[in-house]
Coordinates of C-alpha atoms (C1' of nucleotides) in Angstrom, one line a residue:
Chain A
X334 CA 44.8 94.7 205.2
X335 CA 44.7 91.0 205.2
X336 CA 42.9 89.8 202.7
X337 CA 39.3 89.1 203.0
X338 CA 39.1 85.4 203.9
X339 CA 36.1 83.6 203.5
X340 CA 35.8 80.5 205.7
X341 CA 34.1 76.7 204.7
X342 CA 33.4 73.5 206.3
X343 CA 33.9 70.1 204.5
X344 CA 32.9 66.7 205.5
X345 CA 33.9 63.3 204.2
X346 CA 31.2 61.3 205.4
X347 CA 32.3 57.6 205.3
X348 CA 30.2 54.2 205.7
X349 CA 30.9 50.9 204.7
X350 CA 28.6 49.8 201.7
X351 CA 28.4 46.3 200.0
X352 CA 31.7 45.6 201.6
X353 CA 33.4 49.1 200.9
X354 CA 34.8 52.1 202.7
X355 CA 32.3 55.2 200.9
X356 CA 32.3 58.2 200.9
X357 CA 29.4 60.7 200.5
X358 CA 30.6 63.0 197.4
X359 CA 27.9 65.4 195.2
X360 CA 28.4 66.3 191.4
X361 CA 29.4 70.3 190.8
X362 CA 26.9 72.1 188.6
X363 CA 28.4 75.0 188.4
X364 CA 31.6 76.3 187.8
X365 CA 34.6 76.0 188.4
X366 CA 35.2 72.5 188.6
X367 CA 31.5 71.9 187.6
X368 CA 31.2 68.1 186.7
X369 CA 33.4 67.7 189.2
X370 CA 32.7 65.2 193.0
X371 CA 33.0 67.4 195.8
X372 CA 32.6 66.7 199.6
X373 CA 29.1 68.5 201.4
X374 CA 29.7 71.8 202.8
X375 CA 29.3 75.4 202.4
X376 CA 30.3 79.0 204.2
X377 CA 30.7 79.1 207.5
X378 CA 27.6 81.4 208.9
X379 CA 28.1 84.4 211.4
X380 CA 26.2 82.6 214.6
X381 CA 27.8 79.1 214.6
X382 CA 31.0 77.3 214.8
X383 CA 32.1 75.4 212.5
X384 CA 31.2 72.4 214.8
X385 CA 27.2 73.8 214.3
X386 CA 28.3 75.2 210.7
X387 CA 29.2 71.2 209.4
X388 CA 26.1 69.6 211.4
X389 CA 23.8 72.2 210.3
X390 CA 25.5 71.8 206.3
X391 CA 24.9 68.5 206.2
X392 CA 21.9 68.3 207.3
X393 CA 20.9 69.5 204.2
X394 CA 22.2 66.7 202.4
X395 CA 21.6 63.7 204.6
X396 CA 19.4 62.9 207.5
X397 CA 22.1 64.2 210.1
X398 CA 20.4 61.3 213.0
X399 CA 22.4 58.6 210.2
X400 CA 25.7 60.4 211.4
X401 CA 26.9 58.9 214.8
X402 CA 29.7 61.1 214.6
X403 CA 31.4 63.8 214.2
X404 CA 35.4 64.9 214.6
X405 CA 37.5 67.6 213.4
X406 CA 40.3 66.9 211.0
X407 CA 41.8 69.7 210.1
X408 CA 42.6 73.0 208.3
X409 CA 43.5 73.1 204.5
X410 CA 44.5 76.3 203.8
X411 CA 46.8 76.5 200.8
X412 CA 46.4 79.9 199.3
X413 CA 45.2 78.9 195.9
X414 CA 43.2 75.9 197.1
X415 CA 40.1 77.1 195.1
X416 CA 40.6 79.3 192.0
X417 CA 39.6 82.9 192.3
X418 CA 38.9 83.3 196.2
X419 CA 40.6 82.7 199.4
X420 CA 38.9 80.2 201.0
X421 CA 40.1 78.7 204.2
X422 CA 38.7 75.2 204.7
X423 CA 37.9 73.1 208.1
X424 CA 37.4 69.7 207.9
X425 CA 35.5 66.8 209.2
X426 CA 35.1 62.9 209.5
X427 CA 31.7 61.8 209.5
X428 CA 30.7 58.6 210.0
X429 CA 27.3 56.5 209.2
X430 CA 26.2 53.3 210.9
X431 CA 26.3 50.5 207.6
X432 CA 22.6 49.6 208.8
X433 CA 20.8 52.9 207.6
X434 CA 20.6 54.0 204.2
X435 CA 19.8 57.9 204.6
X436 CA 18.3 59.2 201.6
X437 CA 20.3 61.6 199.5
X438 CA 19.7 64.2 197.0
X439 CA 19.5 63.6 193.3
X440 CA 23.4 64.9 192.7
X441 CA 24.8 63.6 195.8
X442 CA 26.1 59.9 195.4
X443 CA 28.5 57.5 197.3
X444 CA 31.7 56.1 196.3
X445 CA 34.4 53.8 196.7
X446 CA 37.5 56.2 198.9
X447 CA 39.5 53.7 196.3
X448 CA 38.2 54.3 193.3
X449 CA 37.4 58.2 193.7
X450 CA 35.7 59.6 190.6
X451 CA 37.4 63.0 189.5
X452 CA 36.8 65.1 192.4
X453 CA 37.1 68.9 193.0
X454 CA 39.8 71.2 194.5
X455 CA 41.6 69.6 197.2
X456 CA 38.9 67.4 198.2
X457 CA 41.0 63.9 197.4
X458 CA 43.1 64.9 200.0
X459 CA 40.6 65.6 202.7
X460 CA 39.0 62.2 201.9
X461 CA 42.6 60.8 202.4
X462 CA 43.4 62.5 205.7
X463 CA 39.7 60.8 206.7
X464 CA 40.4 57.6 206.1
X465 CA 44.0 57.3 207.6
X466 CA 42.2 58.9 210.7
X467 CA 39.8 56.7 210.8
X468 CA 42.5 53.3 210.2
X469 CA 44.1 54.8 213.0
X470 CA 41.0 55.2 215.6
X471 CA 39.6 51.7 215.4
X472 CA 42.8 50.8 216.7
X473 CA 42.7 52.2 220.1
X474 CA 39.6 53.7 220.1
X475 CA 35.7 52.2 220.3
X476 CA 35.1 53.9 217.3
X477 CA 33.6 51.0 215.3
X478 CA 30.8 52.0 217.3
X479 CA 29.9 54.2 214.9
X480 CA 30.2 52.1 211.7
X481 CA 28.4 49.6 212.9
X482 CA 24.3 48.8 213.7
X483 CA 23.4 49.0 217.6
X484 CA 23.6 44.6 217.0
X485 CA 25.6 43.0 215.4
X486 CA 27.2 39.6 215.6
X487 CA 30.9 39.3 215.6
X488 CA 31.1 38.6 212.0
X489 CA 29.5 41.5 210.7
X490 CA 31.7 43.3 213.0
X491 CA 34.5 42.1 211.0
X492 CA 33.6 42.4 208.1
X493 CA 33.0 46.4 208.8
X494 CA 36.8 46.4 210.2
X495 CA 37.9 44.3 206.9
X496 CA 36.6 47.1 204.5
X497 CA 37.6 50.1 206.8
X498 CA 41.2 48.6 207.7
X499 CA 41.8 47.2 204.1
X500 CA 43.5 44.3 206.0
X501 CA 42.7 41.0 207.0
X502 CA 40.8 40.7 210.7
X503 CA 41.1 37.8 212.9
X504 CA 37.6 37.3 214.6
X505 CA 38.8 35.6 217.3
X506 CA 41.1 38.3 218.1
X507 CA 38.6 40.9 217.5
X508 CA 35.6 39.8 219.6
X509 CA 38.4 38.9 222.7
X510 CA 40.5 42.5 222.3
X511 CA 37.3 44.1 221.8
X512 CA 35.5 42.5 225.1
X513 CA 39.0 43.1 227.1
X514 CA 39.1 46.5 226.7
X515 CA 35.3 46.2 227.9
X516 CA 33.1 47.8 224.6
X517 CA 31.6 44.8 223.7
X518 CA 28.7 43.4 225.4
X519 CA 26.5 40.4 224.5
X520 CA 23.1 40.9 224.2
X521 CA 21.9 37.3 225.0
X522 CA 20.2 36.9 221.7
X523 CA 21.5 34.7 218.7
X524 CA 21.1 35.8 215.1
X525 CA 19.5 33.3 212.2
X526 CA 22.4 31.7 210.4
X527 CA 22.8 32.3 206.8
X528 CA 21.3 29.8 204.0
X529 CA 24.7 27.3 204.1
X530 CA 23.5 26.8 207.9
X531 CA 26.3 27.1 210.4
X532 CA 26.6 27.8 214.0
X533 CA 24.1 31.0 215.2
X534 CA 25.8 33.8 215.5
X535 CA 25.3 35.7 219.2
X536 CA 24.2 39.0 218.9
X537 CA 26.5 41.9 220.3
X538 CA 26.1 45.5 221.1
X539 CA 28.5 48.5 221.9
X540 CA 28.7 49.1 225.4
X541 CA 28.4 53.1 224.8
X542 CA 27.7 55.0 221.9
X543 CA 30.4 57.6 223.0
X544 CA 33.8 57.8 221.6
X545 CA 36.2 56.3 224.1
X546 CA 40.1 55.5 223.8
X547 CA 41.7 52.7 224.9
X548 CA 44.0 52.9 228.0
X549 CA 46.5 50.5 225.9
X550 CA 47.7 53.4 224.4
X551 CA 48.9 55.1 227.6
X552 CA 52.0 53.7 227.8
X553 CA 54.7 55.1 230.3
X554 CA 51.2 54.6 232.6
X555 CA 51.5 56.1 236.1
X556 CA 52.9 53.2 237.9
X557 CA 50.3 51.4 240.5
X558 CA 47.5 52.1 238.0
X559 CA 47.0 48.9 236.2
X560 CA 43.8 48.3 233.2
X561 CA 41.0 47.3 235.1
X562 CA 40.2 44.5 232.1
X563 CA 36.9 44.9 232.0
X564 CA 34.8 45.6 234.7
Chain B
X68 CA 27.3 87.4 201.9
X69 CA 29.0 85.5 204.1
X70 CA 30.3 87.7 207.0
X71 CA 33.8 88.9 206.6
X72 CA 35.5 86.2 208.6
X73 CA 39.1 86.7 209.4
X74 CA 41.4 83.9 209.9
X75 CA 44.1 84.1 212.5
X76 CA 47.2 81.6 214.2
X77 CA 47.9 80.8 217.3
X78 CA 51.0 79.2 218.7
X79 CA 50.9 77.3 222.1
X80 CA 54.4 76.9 222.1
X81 CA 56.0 74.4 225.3
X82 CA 59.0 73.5 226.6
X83 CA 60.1 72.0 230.5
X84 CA 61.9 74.7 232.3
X85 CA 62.8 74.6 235.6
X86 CA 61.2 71.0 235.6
X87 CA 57.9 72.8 235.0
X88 CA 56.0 72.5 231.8
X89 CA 55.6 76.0 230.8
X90 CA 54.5 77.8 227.9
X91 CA 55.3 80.9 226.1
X92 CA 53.1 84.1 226.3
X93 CA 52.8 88.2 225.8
X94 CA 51.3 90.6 227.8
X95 CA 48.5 92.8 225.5
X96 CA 49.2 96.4 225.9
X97 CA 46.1 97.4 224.1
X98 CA 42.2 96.5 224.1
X99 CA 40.4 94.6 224.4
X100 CA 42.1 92.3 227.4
X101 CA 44.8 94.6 227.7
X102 CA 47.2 93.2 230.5
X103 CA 45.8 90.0 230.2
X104 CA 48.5 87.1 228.6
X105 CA 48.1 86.1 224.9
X106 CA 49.6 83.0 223.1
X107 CA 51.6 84.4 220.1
X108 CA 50.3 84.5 216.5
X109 CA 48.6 86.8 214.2
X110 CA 46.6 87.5 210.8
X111 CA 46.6 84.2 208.2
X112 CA 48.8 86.1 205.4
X113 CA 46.9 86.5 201.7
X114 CA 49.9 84.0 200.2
X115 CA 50.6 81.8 203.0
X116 CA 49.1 78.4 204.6
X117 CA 48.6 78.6 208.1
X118 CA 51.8 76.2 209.0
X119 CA 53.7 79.3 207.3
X120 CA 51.8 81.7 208.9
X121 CA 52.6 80.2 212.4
X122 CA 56.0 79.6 211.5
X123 CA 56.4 83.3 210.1
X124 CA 54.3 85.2 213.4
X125 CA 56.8 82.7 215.9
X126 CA 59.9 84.2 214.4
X127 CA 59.0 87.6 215.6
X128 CA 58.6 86.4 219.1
X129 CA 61.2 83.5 219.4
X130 CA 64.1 81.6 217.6
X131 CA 62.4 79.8 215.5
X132 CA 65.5 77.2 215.2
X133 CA 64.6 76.6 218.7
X134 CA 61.5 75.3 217.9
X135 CA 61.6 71.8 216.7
X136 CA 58.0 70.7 216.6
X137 CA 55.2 72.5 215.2
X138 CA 51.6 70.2 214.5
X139 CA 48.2 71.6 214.4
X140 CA 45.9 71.9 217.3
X141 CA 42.4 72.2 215.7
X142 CA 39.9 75.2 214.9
X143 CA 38.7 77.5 217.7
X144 CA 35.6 79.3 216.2
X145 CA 33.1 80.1 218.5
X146 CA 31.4 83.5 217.2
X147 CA 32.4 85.8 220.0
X148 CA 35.9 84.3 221.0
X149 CA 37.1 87.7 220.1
X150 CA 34.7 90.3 221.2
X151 CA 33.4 92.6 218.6
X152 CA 35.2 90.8 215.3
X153 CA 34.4 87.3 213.9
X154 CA 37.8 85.6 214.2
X155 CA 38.5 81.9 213.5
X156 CA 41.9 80.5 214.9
X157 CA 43.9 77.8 213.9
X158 CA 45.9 76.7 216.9
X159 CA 49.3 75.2 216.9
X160 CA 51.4 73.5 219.5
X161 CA 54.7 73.9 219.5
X162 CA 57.6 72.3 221.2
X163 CA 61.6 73.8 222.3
X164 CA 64.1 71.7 223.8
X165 CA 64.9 71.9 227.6
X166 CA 68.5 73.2 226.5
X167 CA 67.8 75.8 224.6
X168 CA 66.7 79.5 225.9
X169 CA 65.6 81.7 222.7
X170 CA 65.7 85.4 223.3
X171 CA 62.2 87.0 223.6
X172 CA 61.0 90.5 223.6
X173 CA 60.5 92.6 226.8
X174 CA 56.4 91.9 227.1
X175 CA 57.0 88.0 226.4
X176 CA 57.7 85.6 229.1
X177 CA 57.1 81.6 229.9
X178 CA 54.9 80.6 232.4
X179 CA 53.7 77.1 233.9
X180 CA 50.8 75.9 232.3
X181 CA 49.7 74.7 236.3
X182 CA 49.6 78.6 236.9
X183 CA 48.4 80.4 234.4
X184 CA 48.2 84.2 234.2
X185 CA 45.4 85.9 233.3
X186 CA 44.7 84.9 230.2
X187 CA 43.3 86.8 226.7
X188 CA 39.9 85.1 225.2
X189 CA 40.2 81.9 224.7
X190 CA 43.6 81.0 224.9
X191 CA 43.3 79.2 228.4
X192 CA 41.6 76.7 226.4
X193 CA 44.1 75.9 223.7
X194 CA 46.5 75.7 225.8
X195 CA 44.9 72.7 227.7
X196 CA 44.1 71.5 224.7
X197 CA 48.0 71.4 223.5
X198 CA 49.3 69.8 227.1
X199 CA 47.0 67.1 226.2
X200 CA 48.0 66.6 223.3
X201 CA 51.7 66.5 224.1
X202 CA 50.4 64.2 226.8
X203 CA 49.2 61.6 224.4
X204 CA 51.5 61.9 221.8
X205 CA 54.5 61.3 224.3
X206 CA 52.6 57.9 224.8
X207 CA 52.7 56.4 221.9
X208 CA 55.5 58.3 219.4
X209 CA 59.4 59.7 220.0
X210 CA 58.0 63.2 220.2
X211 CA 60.3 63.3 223.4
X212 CA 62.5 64.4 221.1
X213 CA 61.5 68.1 220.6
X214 CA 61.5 68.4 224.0
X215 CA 65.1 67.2 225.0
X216 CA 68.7 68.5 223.9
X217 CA 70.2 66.3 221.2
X218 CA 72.2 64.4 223.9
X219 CA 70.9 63.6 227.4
X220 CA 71.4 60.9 230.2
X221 CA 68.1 58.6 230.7
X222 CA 67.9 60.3 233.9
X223 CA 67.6 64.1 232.6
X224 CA 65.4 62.5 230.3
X225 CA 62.9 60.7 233.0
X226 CA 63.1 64.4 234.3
X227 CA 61.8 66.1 231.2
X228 CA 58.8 63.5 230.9
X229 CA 57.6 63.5 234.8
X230 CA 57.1 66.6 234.3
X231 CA 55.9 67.0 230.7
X232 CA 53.4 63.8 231.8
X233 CA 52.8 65.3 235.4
X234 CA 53.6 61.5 237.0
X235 CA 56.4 59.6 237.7
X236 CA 58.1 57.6 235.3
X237 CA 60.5 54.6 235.4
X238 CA 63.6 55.4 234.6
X239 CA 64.4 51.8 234.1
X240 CA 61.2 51.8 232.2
X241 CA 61.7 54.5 230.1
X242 CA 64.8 53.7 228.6
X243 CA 63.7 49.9 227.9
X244 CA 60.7 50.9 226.3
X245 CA 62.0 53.5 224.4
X246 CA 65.0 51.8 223.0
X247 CA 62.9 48.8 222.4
X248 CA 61.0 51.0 220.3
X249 CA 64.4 51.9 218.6
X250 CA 64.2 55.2 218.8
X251 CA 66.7 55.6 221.1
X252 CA 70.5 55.1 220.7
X253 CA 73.7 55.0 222.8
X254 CA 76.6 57.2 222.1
X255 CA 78.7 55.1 223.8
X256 CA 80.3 58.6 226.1
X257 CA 79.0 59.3 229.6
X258 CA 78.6 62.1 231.6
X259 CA 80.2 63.4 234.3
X260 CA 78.7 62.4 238.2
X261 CA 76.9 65.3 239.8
X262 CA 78.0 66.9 242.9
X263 CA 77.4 63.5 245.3
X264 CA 78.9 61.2 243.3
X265 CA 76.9 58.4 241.8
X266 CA 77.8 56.4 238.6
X267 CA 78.5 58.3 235.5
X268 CA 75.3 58.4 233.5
X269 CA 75.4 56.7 229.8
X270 CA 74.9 59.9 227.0
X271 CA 71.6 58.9 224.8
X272 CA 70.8 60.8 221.4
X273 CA 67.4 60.1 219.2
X274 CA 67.7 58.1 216.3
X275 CA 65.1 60.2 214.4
X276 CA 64.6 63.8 215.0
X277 CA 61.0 63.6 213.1
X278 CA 57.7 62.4 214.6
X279 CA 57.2 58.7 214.3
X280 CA 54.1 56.7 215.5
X281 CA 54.9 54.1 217.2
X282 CA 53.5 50.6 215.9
X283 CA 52.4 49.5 219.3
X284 CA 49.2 51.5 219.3
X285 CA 48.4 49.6 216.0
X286 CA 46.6 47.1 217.4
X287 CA 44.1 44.2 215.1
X288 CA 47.4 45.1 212.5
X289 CA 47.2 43.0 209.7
X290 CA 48.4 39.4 210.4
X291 CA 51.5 37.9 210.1
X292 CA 53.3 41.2 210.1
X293 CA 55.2 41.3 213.4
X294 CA 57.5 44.4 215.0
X295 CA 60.6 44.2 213.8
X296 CA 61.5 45.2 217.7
X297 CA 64.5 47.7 216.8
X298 CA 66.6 46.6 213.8
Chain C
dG1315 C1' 17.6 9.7 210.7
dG1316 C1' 22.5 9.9 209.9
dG1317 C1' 26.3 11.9 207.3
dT1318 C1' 28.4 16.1 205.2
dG1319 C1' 29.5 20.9 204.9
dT1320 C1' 29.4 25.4 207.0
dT1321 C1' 29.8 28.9 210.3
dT1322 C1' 30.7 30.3 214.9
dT1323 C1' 32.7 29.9 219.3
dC1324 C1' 35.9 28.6 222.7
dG1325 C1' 40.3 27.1 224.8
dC1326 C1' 45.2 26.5 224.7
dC1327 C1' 49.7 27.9 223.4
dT1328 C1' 53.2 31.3 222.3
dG1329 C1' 55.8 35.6 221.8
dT1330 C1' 56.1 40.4 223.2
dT1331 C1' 55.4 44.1 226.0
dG1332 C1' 55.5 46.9 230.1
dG1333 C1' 55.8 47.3 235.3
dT1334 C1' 58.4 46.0 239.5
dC1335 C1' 62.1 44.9 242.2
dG1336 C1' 66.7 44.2 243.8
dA1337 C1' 71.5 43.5 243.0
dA1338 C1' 75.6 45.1 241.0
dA1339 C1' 78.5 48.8 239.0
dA1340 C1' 80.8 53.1 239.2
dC1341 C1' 81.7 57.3 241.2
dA1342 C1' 82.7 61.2 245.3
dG1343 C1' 83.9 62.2 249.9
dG1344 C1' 85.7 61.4 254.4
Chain D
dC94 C1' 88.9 51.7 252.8
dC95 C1' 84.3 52.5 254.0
dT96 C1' 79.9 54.9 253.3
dG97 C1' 76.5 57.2 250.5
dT98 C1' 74.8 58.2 246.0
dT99 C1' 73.4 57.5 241.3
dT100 C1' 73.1 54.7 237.4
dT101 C1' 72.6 50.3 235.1
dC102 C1' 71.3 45.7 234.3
dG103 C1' 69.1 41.3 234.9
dA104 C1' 65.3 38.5 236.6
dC105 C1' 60.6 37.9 237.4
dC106 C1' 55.6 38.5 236.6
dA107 C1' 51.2 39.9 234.7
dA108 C1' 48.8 41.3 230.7
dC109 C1' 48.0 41.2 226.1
dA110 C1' 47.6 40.1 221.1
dG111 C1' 48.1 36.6 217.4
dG112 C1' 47.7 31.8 215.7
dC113 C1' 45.6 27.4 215.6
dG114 C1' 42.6 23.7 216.1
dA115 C1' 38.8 21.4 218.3
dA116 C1' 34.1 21.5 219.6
dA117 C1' 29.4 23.4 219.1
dA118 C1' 25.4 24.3 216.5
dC119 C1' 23.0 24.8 212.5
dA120 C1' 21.2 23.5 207.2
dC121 C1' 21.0 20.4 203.6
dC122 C1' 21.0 16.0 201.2
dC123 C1' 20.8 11.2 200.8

DNA sequence: GGGTGTTTTCGCCTGTTGGTCGAAAACAGG
DNA sequence: CCTGTTTTCGACCAACAGGCGAAAACACCC
C-alpha cells in the first residue's frame, strides 16, 4: 500500500581548485534530464547502508582514498523530485584534500559551486545545503583538515579557507585561533618562498585527521570546566 | 532491481517533565518486538515529503500544536534494523513546551530518556542521537524556546535547561548570555513568590519563536563585521 | 655588497564574551 | 521588626578574537 519507494544516495564532493570551492558533477546521457550535471550516486543496494552505499558509489567515480571525508546531509524527498518514480534521496558532503587530483571518468567534471552549469533534478540544492554546511563547520570544527594537504604553511591554509568561506581571512588570526584550540602543529620545517622572495613560510600539519568540534561552541559550559587551551 | 526498499519516519519527540528530560513512546502490541517501546512514526506517504509525513503520523499520537520544533535527525539504514523487511528511517526530533500536556492514546506514554524501557529496534539509538542534538543546539541557538511556555521566570527557565543539558547552569549566566544574544525580552510583569517567600521573579518571553543560530559560533567571520550585541 | 620589495611571523592593544562571586532588593512568616 | 528565602544586579577576572604594525627572512637588482 505505500508506494514502492526506491531509495538513492547523492554526494557533492567539494575541493578547492585554482582558488575555487568545486564540486564533482557528471554529464546525464540518458534521459530525463540527459545533458544535464548531476551529482555521483546510484540505488541504494540490499546489504549496505547508505553510509557503505555512497563510499562504495563513489568509488566508482573517484579514487575514494582522495576523500578524507564523509558526513550525512540529509534527506530530499519531495514527491516529484525526479519525474516518473519515487525516489527518496540521502545526501552527502564529501570532501577532497586540494593536493590530489584523483582521476575522473571521461563525463565526470568539476565545477565552480558558483557558477553551476545546468544541473539535474534537485541537485542545485543539495550542492547548496553542502556548502552552507561546510561554511558552517570550519568554524568550530577542525574540518579544514580535510581540504587541506597533510603540510601546509599558514598561507595556503588561508587561501583554502578564502575560497571555501567566500570571505576575507586574517592569517594572523587564523594560525593563532587555529593553534589555541590546539589542531595546528608545526612541523619544524620551512617551505621555499615563492619567486618575489619573502620570508620562508613554516610548514604546518593537522594535529588529527579526525573530525573534532571546538569546545568554543559549548557555551552555558558546565561551570569548573574551563578549555584546556591547548595542551 | 533494486530491492523494494520502504521508507519510513520516526519522531523522537522531547520535552522536560517533571524536571526530567523525557521522551514520548508506544508500546507495540504486535510482532516483532511486541511489548517493547517504539518512537512514533509510520510509512513515508506516495504524496508527501518526509517533514509532512512526520508531521501527519505525530498528529495521530499527540497535539501537534504542542509541538513546536520539528528538524531532521539523519538516515538510519542499516539492512536488518527491522528484521525481515528492508526499512530506511528518517528520524526527527521533536520538541513540546514544559507547559503543555497533549492528550495521548492509552498504549503511549513519556519516559526519561536516563531510563529507558525496553526499546523496539533501533530506536535506543535515535533517541541518543536527538538528546545530543538538543544538547548542542541549546549551545549555540534560542532553541530553548520549544522547550519553555511562552512566558517563564529565568529561574523556571535555568530549570528547563539543567535538566535538558544534564549540568548546572548559571542562572545569572543564563539570562546575561541569552539576553545579550537578544533573544530574550522582558515583559516588564513578575510573578508571584513561591510558598517561602523570596523576591518576585521578573516574567521573560522569546523574542523569536523560530530557530536562530547564534553568531557567536561564527568564528574567522568576515572582518570588520562586528555583533550588533542585541539591537 | 647594500638597498628595495615581498612575504611571513610575532607581539601588543582593544573590545567582547562568559564564568564567578557577593551584595542588595523584594518578598513571606513569625 | 527580625530572619530566612529567592531573585536581581553590578563588579571583577580570564579567555578569546580581531586589528595593526614592527621585525624577520628571503629574492632581486643595481
Amino acid at each position: 500500500m505505500p508506494a514502492a519507494t526506491g531509495h538513492e544516495v547523492l554526494a557533492a564532493v567539494l575541493q578547492v581548485r585554482a582558488d575555487e570551492l568545486q564540486v564533482l558533477l557528471w554529464q546525464r546521457g540518458m534521459d530525463p534530464d540527459r545533458g544535464r550535471w548531476a551529482l555521483p550516486g546510484g540505488a541504494l543496494g540490499a546489504d549496505e547502508d547508505v553510509e557503505e552505499s555512497v563510499r562504495r558509489q563513489l568509488a566508482e567515480k573517484v579514487d575514494v582514498r582522495g576523500v578524507t571525508h564523509v558526513e550525512q546531509l540529509g534527506v530530499f524527498s519531495a514527491p516529484h523530485r525526479v519525474p516518473g518514480v519515487r525516489l527518496v534521496a540521502t545526501a552527502f558532503l564529501g570532501l577532497v584534500p586540494s593536493d590530489v587530483d584523483p582521476a575522473v571518468p571521461p563525463d565526470t567534471a568539476w565545477h565552480p559551486v558558483d557558477r553551476l552549469p545546468a544541473t539535474a533534478f534537485d541537485h542545485a540544492e543539495i550542492v547548496e545545503d553542502a556548502r552552507e554546511r561546510l561554511r558552517a563547520k570550519l568554524s568550530y570544527t577542525n574540518l579544514g583538515f580535510a581540504l587541506a594537504p597533510r603540510e601546509f604553511t599558514v598561507s595556503a591554509l588561508r587561501d583554502l579557507y578564502v575560497a571555501a568561506l567566500g570571505h576575507p581571512v586574517s592569517a594572523t588570526n587564523l594560525q593563532r585561533v587555529l593553534t589555541r584550540r590546539g589542531v595546528l602543529a608545526a612541523t619544524g620545517e620551512t617551505a621555499a618562498p615563492g619567486p618575489a622572495g619573502g620570508r620562508p613560510a613554516a610548514v604546518f600539519r593537522f594535529t588529527e585527521r579526525a573530525l573534532r568540534v571546538t569546545d568554543a561552541s559549548a557555551v552555558l559550559r558546565p561551570p569548573g570546566v574551563r578549555d584546556s587551551a591547548g595542551e
